[in-house]
CSV table of N, CA and C in Angstrom, one decimal:
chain,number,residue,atom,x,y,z
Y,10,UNK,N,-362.5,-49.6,-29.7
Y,10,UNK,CA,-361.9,-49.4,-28.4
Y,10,UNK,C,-361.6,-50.8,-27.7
Y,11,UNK,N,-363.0,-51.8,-27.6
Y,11,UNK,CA,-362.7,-53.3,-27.0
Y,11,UNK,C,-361.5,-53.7,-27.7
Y,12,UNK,N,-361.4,-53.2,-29.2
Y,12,UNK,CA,-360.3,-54.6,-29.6
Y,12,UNK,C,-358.8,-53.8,-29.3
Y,13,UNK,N,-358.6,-52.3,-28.8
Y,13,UNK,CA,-356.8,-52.0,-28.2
Y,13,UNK,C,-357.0,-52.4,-27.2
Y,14,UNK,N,-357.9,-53.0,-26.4
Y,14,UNK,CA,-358.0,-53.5,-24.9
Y,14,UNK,C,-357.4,-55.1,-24.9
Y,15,UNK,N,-358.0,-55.8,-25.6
Y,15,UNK,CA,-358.0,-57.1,-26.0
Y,15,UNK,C,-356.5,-56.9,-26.9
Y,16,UNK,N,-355.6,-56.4,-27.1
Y,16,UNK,CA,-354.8,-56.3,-27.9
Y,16,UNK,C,-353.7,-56.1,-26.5
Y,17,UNK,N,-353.9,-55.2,-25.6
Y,17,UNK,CA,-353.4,-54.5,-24.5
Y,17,UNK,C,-353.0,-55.9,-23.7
Y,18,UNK,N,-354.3,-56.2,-22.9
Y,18,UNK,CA,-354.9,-57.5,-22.3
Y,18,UNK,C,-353.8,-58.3,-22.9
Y,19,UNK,N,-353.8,-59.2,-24.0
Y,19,UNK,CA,-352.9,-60.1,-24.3
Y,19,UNK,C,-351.6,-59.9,-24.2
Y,20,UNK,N,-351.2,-58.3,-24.9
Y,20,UNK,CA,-349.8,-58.5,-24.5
Y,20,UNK,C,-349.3,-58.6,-23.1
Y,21,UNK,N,-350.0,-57.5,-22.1
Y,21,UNK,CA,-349.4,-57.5,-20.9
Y,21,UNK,C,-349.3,-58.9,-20.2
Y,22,UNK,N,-350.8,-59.9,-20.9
Y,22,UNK,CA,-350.5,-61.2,-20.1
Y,22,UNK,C,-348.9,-62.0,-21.0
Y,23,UNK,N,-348.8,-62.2,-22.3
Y,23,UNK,CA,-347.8,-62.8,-22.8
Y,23,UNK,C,-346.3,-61.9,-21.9
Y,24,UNK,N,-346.4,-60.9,-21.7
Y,24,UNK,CA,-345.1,-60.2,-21.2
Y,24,UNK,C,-345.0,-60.7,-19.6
Y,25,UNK,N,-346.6,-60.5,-19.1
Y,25,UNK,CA,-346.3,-61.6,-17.6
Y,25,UNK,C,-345.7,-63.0,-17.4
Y,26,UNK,N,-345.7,-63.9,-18.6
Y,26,UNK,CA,-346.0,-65.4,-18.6
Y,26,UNK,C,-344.4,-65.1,-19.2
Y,27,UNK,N,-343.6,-64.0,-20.1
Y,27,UNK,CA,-342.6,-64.2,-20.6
Y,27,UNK,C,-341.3,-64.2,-19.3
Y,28,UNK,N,-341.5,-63.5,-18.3
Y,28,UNK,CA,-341.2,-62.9,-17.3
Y,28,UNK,C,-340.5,-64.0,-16.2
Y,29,UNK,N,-342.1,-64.9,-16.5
Y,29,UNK,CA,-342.1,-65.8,-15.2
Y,29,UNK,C,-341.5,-66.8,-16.0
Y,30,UNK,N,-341.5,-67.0,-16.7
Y,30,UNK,CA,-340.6,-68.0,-17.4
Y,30,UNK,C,-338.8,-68.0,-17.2
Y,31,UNK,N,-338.6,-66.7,-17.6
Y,31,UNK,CA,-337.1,-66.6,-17.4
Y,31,UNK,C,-336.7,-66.6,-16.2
Y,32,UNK,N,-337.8,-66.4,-15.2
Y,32,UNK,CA,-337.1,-66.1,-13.8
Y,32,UNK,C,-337.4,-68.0,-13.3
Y,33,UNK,N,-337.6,-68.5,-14.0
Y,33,UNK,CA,-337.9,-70.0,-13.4
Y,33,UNK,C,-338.9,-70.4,-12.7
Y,34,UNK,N,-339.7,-69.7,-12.8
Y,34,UNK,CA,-341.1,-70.0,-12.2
Y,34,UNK,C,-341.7,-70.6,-12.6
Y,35,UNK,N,-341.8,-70.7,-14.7
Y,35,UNK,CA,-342.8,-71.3,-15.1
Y,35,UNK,C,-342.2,-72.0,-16.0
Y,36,UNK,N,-342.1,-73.3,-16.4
Y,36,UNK,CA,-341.1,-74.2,-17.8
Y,36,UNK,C,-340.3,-75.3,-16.7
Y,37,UNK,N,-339.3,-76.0,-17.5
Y,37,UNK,CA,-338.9,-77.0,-17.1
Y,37,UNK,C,-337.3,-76.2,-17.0
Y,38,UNK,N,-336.7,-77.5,-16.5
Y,38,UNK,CA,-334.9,-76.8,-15.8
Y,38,UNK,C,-334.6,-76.7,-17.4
Y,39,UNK,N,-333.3,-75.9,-17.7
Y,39,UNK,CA,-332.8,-76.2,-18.9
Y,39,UNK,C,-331.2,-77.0,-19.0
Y,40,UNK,N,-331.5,-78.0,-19.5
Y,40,UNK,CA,-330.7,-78.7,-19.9
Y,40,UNK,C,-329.7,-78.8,-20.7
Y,41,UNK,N,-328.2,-78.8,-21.1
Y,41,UNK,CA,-327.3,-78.7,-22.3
Y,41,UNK,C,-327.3,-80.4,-23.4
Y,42,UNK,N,-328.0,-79.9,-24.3
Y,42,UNK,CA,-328.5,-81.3,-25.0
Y,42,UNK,C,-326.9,-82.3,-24.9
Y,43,UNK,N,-327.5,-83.3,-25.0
Y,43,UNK,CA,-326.7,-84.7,-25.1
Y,43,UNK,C,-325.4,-83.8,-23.7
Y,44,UNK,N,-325.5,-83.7,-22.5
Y,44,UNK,CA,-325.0,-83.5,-21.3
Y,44,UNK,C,-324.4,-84.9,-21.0
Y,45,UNK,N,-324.7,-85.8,-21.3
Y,45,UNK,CA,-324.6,-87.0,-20.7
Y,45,UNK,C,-323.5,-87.3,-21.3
Y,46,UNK,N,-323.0,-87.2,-22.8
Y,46,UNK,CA,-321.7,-88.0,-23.3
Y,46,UNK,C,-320.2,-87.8,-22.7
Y,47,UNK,N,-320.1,-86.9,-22.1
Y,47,UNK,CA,-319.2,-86.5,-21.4
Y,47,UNK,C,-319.0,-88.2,-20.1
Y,48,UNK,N,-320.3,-88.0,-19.0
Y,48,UNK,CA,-320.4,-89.0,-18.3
Y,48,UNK,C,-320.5,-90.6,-18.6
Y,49,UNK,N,-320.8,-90.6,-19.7
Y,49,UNK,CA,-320.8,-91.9,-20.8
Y,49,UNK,C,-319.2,-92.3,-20.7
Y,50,UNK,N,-318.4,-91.6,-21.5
Y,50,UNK,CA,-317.2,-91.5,-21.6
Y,50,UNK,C,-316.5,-91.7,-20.3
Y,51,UNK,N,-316.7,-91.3,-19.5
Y,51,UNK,CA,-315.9,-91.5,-17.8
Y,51,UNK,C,-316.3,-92.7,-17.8
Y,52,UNK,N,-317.5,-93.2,-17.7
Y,52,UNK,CA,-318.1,-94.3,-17.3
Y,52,UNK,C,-317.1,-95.6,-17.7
Y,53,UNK,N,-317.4,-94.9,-19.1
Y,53,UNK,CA,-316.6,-96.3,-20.3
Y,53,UNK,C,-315.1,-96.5,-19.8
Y,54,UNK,N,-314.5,-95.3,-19.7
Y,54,UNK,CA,-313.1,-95.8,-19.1
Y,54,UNK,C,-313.1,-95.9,-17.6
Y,55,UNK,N,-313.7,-96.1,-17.2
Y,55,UNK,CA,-313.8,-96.5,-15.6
Y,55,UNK,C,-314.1,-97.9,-15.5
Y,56,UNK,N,-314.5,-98.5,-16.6
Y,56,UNK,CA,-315.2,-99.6,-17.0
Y,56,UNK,C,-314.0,-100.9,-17.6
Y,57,UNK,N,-313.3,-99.8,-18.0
Y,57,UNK,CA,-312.0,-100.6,-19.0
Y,57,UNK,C,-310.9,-100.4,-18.0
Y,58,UNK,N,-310.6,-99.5,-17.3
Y,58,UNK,CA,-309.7,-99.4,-16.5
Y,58,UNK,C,-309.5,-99.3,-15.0
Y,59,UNK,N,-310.9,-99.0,-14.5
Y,59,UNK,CA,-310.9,-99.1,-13.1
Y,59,UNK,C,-310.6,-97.8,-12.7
Y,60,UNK,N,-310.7,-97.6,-11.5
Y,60,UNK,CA,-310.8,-95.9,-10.1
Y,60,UNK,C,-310.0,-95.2,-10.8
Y,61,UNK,N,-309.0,-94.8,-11.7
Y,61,UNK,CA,-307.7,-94.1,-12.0
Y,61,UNK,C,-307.9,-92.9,-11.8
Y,62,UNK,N,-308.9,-92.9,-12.6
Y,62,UNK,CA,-308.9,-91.1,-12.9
Y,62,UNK,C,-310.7,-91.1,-12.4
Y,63,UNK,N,-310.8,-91.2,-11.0
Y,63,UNK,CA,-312.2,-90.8,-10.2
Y,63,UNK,C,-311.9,-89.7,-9.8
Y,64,UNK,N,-313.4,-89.2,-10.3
Y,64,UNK,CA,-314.0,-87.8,-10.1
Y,64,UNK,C,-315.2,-87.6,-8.6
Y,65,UNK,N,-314.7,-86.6,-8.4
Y,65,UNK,CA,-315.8,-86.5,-6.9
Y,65,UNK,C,-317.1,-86.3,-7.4
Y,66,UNK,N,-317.4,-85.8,-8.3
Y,66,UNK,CA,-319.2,-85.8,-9.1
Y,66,UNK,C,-319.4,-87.2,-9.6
Y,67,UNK,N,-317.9,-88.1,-10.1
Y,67,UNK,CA,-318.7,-89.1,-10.2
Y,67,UNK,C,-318.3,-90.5,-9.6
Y,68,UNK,N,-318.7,-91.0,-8.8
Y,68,UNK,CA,-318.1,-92.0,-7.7
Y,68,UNK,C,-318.0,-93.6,-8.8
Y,69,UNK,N,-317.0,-94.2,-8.7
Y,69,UNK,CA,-317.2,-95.3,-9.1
Y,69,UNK,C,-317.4,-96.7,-8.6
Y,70,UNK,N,-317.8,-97.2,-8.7
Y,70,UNK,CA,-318.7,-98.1,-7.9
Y,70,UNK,C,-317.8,-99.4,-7.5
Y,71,UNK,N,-318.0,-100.2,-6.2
Y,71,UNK,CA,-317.1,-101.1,-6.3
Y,71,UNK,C,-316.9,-102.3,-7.0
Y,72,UNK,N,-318.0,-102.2,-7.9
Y,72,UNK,CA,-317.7,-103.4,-9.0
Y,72,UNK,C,-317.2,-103.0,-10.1
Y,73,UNK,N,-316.9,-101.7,-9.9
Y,73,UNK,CA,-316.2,-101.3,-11.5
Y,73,UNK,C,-315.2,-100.6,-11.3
Y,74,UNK,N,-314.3,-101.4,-10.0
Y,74,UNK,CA,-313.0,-100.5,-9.4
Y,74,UNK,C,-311.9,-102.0,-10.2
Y,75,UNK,N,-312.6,-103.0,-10.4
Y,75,UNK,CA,-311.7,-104.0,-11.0
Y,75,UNK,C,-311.5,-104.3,-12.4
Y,76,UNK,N,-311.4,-104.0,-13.6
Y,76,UNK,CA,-311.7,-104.2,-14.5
Y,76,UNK,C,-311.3,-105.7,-15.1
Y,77,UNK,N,-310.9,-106.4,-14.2
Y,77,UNK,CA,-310.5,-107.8,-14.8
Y,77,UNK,C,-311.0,-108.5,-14.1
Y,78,UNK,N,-312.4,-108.1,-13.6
Y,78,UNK,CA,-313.2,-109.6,-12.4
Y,78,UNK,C,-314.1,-109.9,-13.9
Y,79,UNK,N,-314.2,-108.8,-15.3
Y,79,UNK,CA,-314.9,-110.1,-16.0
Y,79,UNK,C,-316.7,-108.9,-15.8
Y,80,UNK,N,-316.9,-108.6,-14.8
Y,80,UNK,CA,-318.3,-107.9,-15.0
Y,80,UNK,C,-318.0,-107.0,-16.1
Y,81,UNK,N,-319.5,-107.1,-16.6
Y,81,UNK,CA,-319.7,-105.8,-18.0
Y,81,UNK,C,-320.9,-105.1,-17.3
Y,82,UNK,N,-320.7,-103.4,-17.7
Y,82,UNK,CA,-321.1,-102.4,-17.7
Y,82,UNK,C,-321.8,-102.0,-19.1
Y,83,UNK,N,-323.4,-101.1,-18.8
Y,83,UNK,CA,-323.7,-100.6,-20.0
Y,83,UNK,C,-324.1,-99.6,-19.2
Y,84,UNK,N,-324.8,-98.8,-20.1
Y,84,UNK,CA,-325.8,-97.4,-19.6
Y,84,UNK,C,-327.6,-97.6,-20.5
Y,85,UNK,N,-328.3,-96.8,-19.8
Y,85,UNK,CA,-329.3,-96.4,-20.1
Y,85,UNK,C,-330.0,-94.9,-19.8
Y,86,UNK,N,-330.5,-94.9,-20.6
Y,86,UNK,CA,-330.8,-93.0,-20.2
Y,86,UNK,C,-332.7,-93.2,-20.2
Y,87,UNK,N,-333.0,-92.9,-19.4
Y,87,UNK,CA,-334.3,-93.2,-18.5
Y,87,UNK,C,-335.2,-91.3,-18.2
Y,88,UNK,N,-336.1,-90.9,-18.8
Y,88,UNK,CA,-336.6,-90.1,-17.9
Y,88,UNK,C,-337.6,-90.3,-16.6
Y,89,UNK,N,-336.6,-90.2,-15.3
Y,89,UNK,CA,-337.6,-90.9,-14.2
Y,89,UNK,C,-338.5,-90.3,-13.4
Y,90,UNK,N,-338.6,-88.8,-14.3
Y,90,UNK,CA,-339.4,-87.8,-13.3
Y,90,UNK,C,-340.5,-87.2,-14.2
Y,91,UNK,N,-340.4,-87.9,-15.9
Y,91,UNK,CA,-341.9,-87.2,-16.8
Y,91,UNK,C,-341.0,-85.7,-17.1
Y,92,UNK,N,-340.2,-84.9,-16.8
Y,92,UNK,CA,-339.6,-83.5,-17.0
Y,92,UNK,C,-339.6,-83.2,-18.6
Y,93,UNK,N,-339.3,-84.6,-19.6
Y,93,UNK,CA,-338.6,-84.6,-20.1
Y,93,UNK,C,-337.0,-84.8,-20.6
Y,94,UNK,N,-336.6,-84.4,-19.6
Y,94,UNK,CA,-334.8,-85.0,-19.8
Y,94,UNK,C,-334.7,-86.1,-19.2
Y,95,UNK,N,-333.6,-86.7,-19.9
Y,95,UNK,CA,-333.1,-88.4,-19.4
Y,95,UNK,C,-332.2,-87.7,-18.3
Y,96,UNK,N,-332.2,-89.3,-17.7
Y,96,UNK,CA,-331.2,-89.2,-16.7
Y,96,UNK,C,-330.3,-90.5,-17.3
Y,97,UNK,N,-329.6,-90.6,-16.9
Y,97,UNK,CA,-328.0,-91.6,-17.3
Y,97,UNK,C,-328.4,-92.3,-16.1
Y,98,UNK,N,-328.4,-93.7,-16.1
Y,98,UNK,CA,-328.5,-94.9,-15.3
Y,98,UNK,C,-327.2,-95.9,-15.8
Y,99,UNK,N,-326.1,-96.2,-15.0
Y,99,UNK,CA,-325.1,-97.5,-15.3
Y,99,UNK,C,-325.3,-98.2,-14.7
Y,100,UNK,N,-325.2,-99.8,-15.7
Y,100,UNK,CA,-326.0,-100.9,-14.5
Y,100,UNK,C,-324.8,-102.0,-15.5
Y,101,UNK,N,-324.9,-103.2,-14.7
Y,101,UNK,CA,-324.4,-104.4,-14.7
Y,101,UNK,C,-324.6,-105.2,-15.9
Y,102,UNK,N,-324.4,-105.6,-17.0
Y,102,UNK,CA,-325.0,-106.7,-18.0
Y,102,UNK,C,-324.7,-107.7,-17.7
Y,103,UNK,N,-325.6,-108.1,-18.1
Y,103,UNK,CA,-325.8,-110.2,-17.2
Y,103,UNK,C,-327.0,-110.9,-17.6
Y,104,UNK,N,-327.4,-111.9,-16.9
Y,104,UNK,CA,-328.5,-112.6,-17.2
Y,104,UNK,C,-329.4,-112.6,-16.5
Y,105,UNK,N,-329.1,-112.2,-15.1
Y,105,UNK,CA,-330.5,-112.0,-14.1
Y,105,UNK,C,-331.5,-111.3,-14.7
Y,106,UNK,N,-332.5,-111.7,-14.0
Y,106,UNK,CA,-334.1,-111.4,-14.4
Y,106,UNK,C,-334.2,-109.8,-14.4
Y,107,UNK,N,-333.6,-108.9,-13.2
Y,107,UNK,CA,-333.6,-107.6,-13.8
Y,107,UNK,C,-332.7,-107.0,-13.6
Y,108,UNK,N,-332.2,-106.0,-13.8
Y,108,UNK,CA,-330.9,-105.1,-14.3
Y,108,UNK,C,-331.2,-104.5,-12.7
Y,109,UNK,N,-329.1,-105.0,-12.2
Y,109,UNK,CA,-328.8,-104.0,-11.4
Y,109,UNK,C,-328.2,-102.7,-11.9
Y,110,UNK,N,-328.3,-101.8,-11.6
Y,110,UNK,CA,-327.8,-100.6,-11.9
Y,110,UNK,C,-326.7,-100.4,-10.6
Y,111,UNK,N,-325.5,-99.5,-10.6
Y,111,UNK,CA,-324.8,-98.9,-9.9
Y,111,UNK,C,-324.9,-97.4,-9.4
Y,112,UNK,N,-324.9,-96.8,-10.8
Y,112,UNK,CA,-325.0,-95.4,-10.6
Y,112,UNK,C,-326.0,-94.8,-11.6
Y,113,UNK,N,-326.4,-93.7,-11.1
Y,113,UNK,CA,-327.7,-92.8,-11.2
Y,113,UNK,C,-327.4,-91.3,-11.5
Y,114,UNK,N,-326.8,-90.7,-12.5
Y,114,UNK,CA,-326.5,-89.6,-13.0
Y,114,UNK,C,-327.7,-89.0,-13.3
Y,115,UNK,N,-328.1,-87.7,-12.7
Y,115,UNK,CA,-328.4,-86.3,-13.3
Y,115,UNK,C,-328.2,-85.2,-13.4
Y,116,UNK,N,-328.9,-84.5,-14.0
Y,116,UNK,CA,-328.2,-82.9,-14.5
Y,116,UNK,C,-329.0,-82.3,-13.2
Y,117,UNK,N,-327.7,-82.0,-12.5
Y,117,UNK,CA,-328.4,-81.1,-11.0
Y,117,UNK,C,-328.4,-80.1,-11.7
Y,118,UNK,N,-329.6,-79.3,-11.0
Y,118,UNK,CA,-329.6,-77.5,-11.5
Y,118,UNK,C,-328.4,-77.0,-10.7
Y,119,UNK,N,-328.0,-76.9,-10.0
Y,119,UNK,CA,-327.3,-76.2,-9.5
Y,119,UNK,C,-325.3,-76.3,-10.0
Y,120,UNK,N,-325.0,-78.3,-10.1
Y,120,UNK,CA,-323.9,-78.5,-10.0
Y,120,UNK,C,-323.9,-78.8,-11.3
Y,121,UNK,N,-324.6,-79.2,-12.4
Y,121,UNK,CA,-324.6,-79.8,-13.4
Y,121,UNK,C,-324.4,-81.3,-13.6
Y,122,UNK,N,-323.9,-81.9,-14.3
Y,122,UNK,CA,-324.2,-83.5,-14.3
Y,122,UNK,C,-323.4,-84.0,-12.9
Y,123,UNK,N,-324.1,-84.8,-12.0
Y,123,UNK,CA,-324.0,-85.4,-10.6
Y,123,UNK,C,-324.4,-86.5,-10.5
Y,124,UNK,N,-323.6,-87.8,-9.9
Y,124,UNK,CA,-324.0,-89.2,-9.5
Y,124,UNK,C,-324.6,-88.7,-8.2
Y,125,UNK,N,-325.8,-89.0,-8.9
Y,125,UNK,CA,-326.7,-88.9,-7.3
Y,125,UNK,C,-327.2,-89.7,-6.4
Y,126,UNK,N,-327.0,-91.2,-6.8
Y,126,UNK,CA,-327.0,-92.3,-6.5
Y,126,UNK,C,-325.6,-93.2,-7.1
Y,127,UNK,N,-325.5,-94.0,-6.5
Y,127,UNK,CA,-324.2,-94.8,-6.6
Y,127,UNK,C,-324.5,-96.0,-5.7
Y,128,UNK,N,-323.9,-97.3,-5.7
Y,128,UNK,CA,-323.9,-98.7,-5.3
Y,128,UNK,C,-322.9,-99.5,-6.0
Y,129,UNK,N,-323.6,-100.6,-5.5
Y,129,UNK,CA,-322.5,-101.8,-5.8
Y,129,UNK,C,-322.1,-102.7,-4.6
Y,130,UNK,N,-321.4,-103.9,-4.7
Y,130,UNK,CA,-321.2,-104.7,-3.8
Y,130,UNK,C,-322.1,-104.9,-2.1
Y,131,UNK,N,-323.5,-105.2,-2.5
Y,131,UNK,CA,-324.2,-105.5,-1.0
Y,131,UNK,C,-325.2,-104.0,-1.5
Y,132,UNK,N,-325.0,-103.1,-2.3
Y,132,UNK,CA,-326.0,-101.9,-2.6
Y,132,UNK,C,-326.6,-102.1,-4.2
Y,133,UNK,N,-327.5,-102.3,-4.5
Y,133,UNK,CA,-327.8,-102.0,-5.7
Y,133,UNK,C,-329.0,-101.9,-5.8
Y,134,UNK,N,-329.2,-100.8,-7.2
Y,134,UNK,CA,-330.3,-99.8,-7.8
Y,134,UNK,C,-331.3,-100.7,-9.0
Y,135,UNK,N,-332.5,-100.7,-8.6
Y,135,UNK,CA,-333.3,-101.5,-9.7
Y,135,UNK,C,-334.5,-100.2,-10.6
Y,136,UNK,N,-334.6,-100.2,-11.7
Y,136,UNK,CA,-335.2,-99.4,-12.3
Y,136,UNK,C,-336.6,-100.1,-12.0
Y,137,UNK,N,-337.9,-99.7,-11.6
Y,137,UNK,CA,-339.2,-100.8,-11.6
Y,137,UNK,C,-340.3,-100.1,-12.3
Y,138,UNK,N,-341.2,-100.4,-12.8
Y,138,UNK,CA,-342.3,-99.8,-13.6
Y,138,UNK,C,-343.1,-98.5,-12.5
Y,139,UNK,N,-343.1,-97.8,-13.4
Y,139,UNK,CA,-343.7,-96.7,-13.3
Y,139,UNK,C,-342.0,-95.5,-12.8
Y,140,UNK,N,-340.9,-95.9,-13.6
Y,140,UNK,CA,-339.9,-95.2,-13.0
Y,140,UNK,C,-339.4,-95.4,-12.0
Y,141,UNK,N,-339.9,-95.7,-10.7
Y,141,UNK,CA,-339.5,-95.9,-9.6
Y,141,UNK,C,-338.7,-96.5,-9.0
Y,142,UNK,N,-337.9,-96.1,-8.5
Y,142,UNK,CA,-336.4,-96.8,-8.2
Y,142,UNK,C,-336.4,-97.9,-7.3
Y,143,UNK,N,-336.0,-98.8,-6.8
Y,143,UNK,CA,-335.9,-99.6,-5.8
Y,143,UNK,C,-334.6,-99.9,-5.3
Y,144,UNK,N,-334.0,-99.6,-4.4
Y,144,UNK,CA,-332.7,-99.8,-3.4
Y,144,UNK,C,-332.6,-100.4,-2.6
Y,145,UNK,N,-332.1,-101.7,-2.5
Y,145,UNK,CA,-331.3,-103.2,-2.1
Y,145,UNK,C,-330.0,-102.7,-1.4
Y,146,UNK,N,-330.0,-102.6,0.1
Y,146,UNK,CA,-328.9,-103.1,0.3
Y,146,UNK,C,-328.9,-104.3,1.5
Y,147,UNK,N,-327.8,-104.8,1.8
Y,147,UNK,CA,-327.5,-106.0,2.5
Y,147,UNK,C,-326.9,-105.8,3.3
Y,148,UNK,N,-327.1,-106.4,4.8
Y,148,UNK,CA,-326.0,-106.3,5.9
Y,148,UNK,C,-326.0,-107.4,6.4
Y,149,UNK,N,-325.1,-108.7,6.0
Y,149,UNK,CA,-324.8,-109.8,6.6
Y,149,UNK,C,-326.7,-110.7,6.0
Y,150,UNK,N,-327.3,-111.1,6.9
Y,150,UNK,CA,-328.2,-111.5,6.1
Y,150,UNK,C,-329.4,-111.0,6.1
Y,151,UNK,N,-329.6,-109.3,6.6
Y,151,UNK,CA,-330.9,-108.9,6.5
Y,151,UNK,C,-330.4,-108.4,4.8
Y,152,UNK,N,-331.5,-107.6,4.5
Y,152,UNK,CA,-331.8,-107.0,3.0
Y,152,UNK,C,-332.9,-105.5,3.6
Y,153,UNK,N,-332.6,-104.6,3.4
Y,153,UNK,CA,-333.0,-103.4,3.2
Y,153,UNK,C,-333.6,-103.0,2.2
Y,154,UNK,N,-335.1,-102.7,1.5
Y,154,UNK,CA,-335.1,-102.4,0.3
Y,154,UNK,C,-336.3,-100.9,0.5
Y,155,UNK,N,-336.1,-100.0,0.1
Y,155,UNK,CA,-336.8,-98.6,-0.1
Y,155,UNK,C,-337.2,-98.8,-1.3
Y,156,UNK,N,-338.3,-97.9,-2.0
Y,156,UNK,CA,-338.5,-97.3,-2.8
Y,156,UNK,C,-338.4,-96.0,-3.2
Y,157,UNK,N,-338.1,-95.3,-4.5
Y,157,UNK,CA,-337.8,-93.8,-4.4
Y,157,UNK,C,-338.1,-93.5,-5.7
Y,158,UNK,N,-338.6,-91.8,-6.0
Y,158,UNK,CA,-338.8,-91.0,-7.0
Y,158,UNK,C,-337.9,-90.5,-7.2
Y,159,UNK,N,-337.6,-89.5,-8.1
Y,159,UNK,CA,-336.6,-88.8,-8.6
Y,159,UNK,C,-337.7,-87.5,-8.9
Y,160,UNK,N,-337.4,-86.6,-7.9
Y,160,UNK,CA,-337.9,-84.7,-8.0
Y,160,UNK,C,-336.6,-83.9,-8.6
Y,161,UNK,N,-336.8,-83.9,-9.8
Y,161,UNK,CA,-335.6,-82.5,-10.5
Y,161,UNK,C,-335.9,-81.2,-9.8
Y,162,UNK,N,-336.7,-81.3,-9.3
Y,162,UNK,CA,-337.5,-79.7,-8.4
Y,162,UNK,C,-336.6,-79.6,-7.3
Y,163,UNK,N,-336.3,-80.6,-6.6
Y,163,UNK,CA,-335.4,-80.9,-5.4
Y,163,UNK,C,-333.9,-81.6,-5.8
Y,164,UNK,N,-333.6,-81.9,-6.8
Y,164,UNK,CA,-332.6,-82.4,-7.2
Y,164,UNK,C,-332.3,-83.7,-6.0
Y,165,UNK,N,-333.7,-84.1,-5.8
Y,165,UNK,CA,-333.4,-85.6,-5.1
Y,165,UNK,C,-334.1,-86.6,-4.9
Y,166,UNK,N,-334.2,-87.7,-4.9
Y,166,UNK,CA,-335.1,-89.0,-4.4
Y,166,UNK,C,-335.6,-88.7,-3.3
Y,167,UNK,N,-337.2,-88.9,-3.8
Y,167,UNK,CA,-338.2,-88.9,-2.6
Y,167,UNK,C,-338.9,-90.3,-1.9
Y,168,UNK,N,-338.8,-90.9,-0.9
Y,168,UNK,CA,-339.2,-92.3,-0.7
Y,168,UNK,C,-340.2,-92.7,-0.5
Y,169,UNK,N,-341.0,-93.4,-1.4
Y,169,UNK,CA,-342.7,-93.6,-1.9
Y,169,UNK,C,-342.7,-95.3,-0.6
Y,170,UNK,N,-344.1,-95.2,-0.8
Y,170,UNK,CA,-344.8,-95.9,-0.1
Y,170,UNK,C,-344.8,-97.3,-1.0
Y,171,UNK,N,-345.2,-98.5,-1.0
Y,171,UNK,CA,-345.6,-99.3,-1.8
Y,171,UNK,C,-344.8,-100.5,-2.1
Y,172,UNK,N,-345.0,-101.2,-3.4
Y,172,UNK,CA,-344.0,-102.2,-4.1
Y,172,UNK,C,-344.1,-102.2,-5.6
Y,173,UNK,N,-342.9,-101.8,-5.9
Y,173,UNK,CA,-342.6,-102.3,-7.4
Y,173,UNK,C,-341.8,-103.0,-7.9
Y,174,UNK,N,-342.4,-103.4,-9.5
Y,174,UNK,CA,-341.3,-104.6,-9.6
Y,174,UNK,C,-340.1,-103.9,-10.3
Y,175,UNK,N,-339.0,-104.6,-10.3
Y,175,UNK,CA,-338.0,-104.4,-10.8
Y,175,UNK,C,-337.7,-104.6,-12.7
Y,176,UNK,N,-337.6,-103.9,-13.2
Y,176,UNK,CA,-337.5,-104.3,-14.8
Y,176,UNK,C,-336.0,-105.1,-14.9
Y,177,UNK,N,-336.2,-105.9,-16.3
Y,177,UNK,CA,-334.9,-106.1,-17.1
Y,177,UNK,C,-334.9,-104.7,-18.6
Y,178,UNK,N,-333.9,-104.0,-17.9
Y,178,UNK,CA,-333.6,-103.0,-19.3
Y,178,UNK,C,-332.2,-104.0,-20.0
Y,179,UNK,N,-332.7,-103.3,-21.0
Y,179,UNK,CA,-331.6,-103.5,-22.2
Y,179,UNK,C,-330.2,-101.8,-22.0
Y,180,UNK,N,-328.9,-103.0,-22.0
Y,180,UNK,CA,-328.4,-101.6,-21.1
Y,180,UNK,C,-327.6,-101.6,-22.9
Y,181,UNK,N,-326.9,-100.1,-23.0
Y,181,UNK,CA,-325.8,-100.3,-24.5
Y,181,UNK,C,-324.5,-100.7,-23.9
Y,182,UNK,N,-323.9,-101.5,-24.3
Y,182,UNK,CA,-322.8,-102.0,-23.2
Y,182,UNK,C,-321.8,-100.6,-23.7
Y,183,UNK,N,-320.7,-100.7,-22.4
Y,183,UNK,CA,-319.3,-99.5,-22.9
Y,183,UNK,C,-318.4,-100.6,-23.5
């Protein structure tokens, strides 16, 4: 008799845990694998050819509205929240000590792939250890700089306390 109890017992809990899973309560968001190539691809010709064909989900930045000032673009795909899924980071290739970045793609739950961050000219985005974002901007000669998380729970940057440094990533150029 203990063991149809114990047999009982586990299914009803695996059918609870199955339950709360599909309703979103328990597991991570679900993602459409490689989501990003799509935004890669915009990126790349936004890169080569400047605003033409700008998308409201994806803003392009004002250093990459020129394509003949000569700046190069790459991407990196970063998980900044531990979830598991990358997020798409476009940043500047150069020789400064760390990579600015422009824009900040992720897969909103709600909208699907979204620049959720964007910059450039007097704004720019630094990846820093431990994930953590750092945001630079400029107004004449002060400097502004926040720090920020990335919550996929909230589909947004949360603004942390502290100082981090700024990394140099290795971007793939477009």
């Amino acid at each position: 008799m203990t063991m149809i109890r114990k047999t009982i017992s586990i299914l009803l809990a695996s059918a609870t845990l199955m339950s709360l899973a599909g309703c979103g309560i328990i597991g991570k968001k679900s993602i459409p694998e490689e989501w990003y190539k799509d935004a890669i691809e915009y990126y790349r010709d936004a890169a080569q050819n400047g605003a033409a064909n700008e998308s409201t989900e994806f803003f392009i930045s004002s250093d990459m509205r020129d394509p003949g000032s000569g700046t190069k673009f790459g991407y990196t795909l970063v998980d900044l929240d531990g979830d598991g899924a990358e997020e798409l980071l476009i940043g500047i290739v150069d020789d400064d000590s760390h990579t600015k970045f422009t824009n900040v793609v992720v897969y909103h739950s709600d909208l699907g792939p979204y620049c959720l961050l964007s910059g450039g000219e007097g704004y720019y985005i630094y990846l820093c250890n431990d994930n953590c974002l750092r945001e630079d901007s400029w107004y004449g000669s002060e400097t502004k700089t926040q720090y920020m998380k990335y919550n996929h729970e909230n589909n947004a940057f949360t603004i942390v306390e502290g100082k981090y440094l700024a990394k140099k990533v290795e971007l793939t150029p477009f």
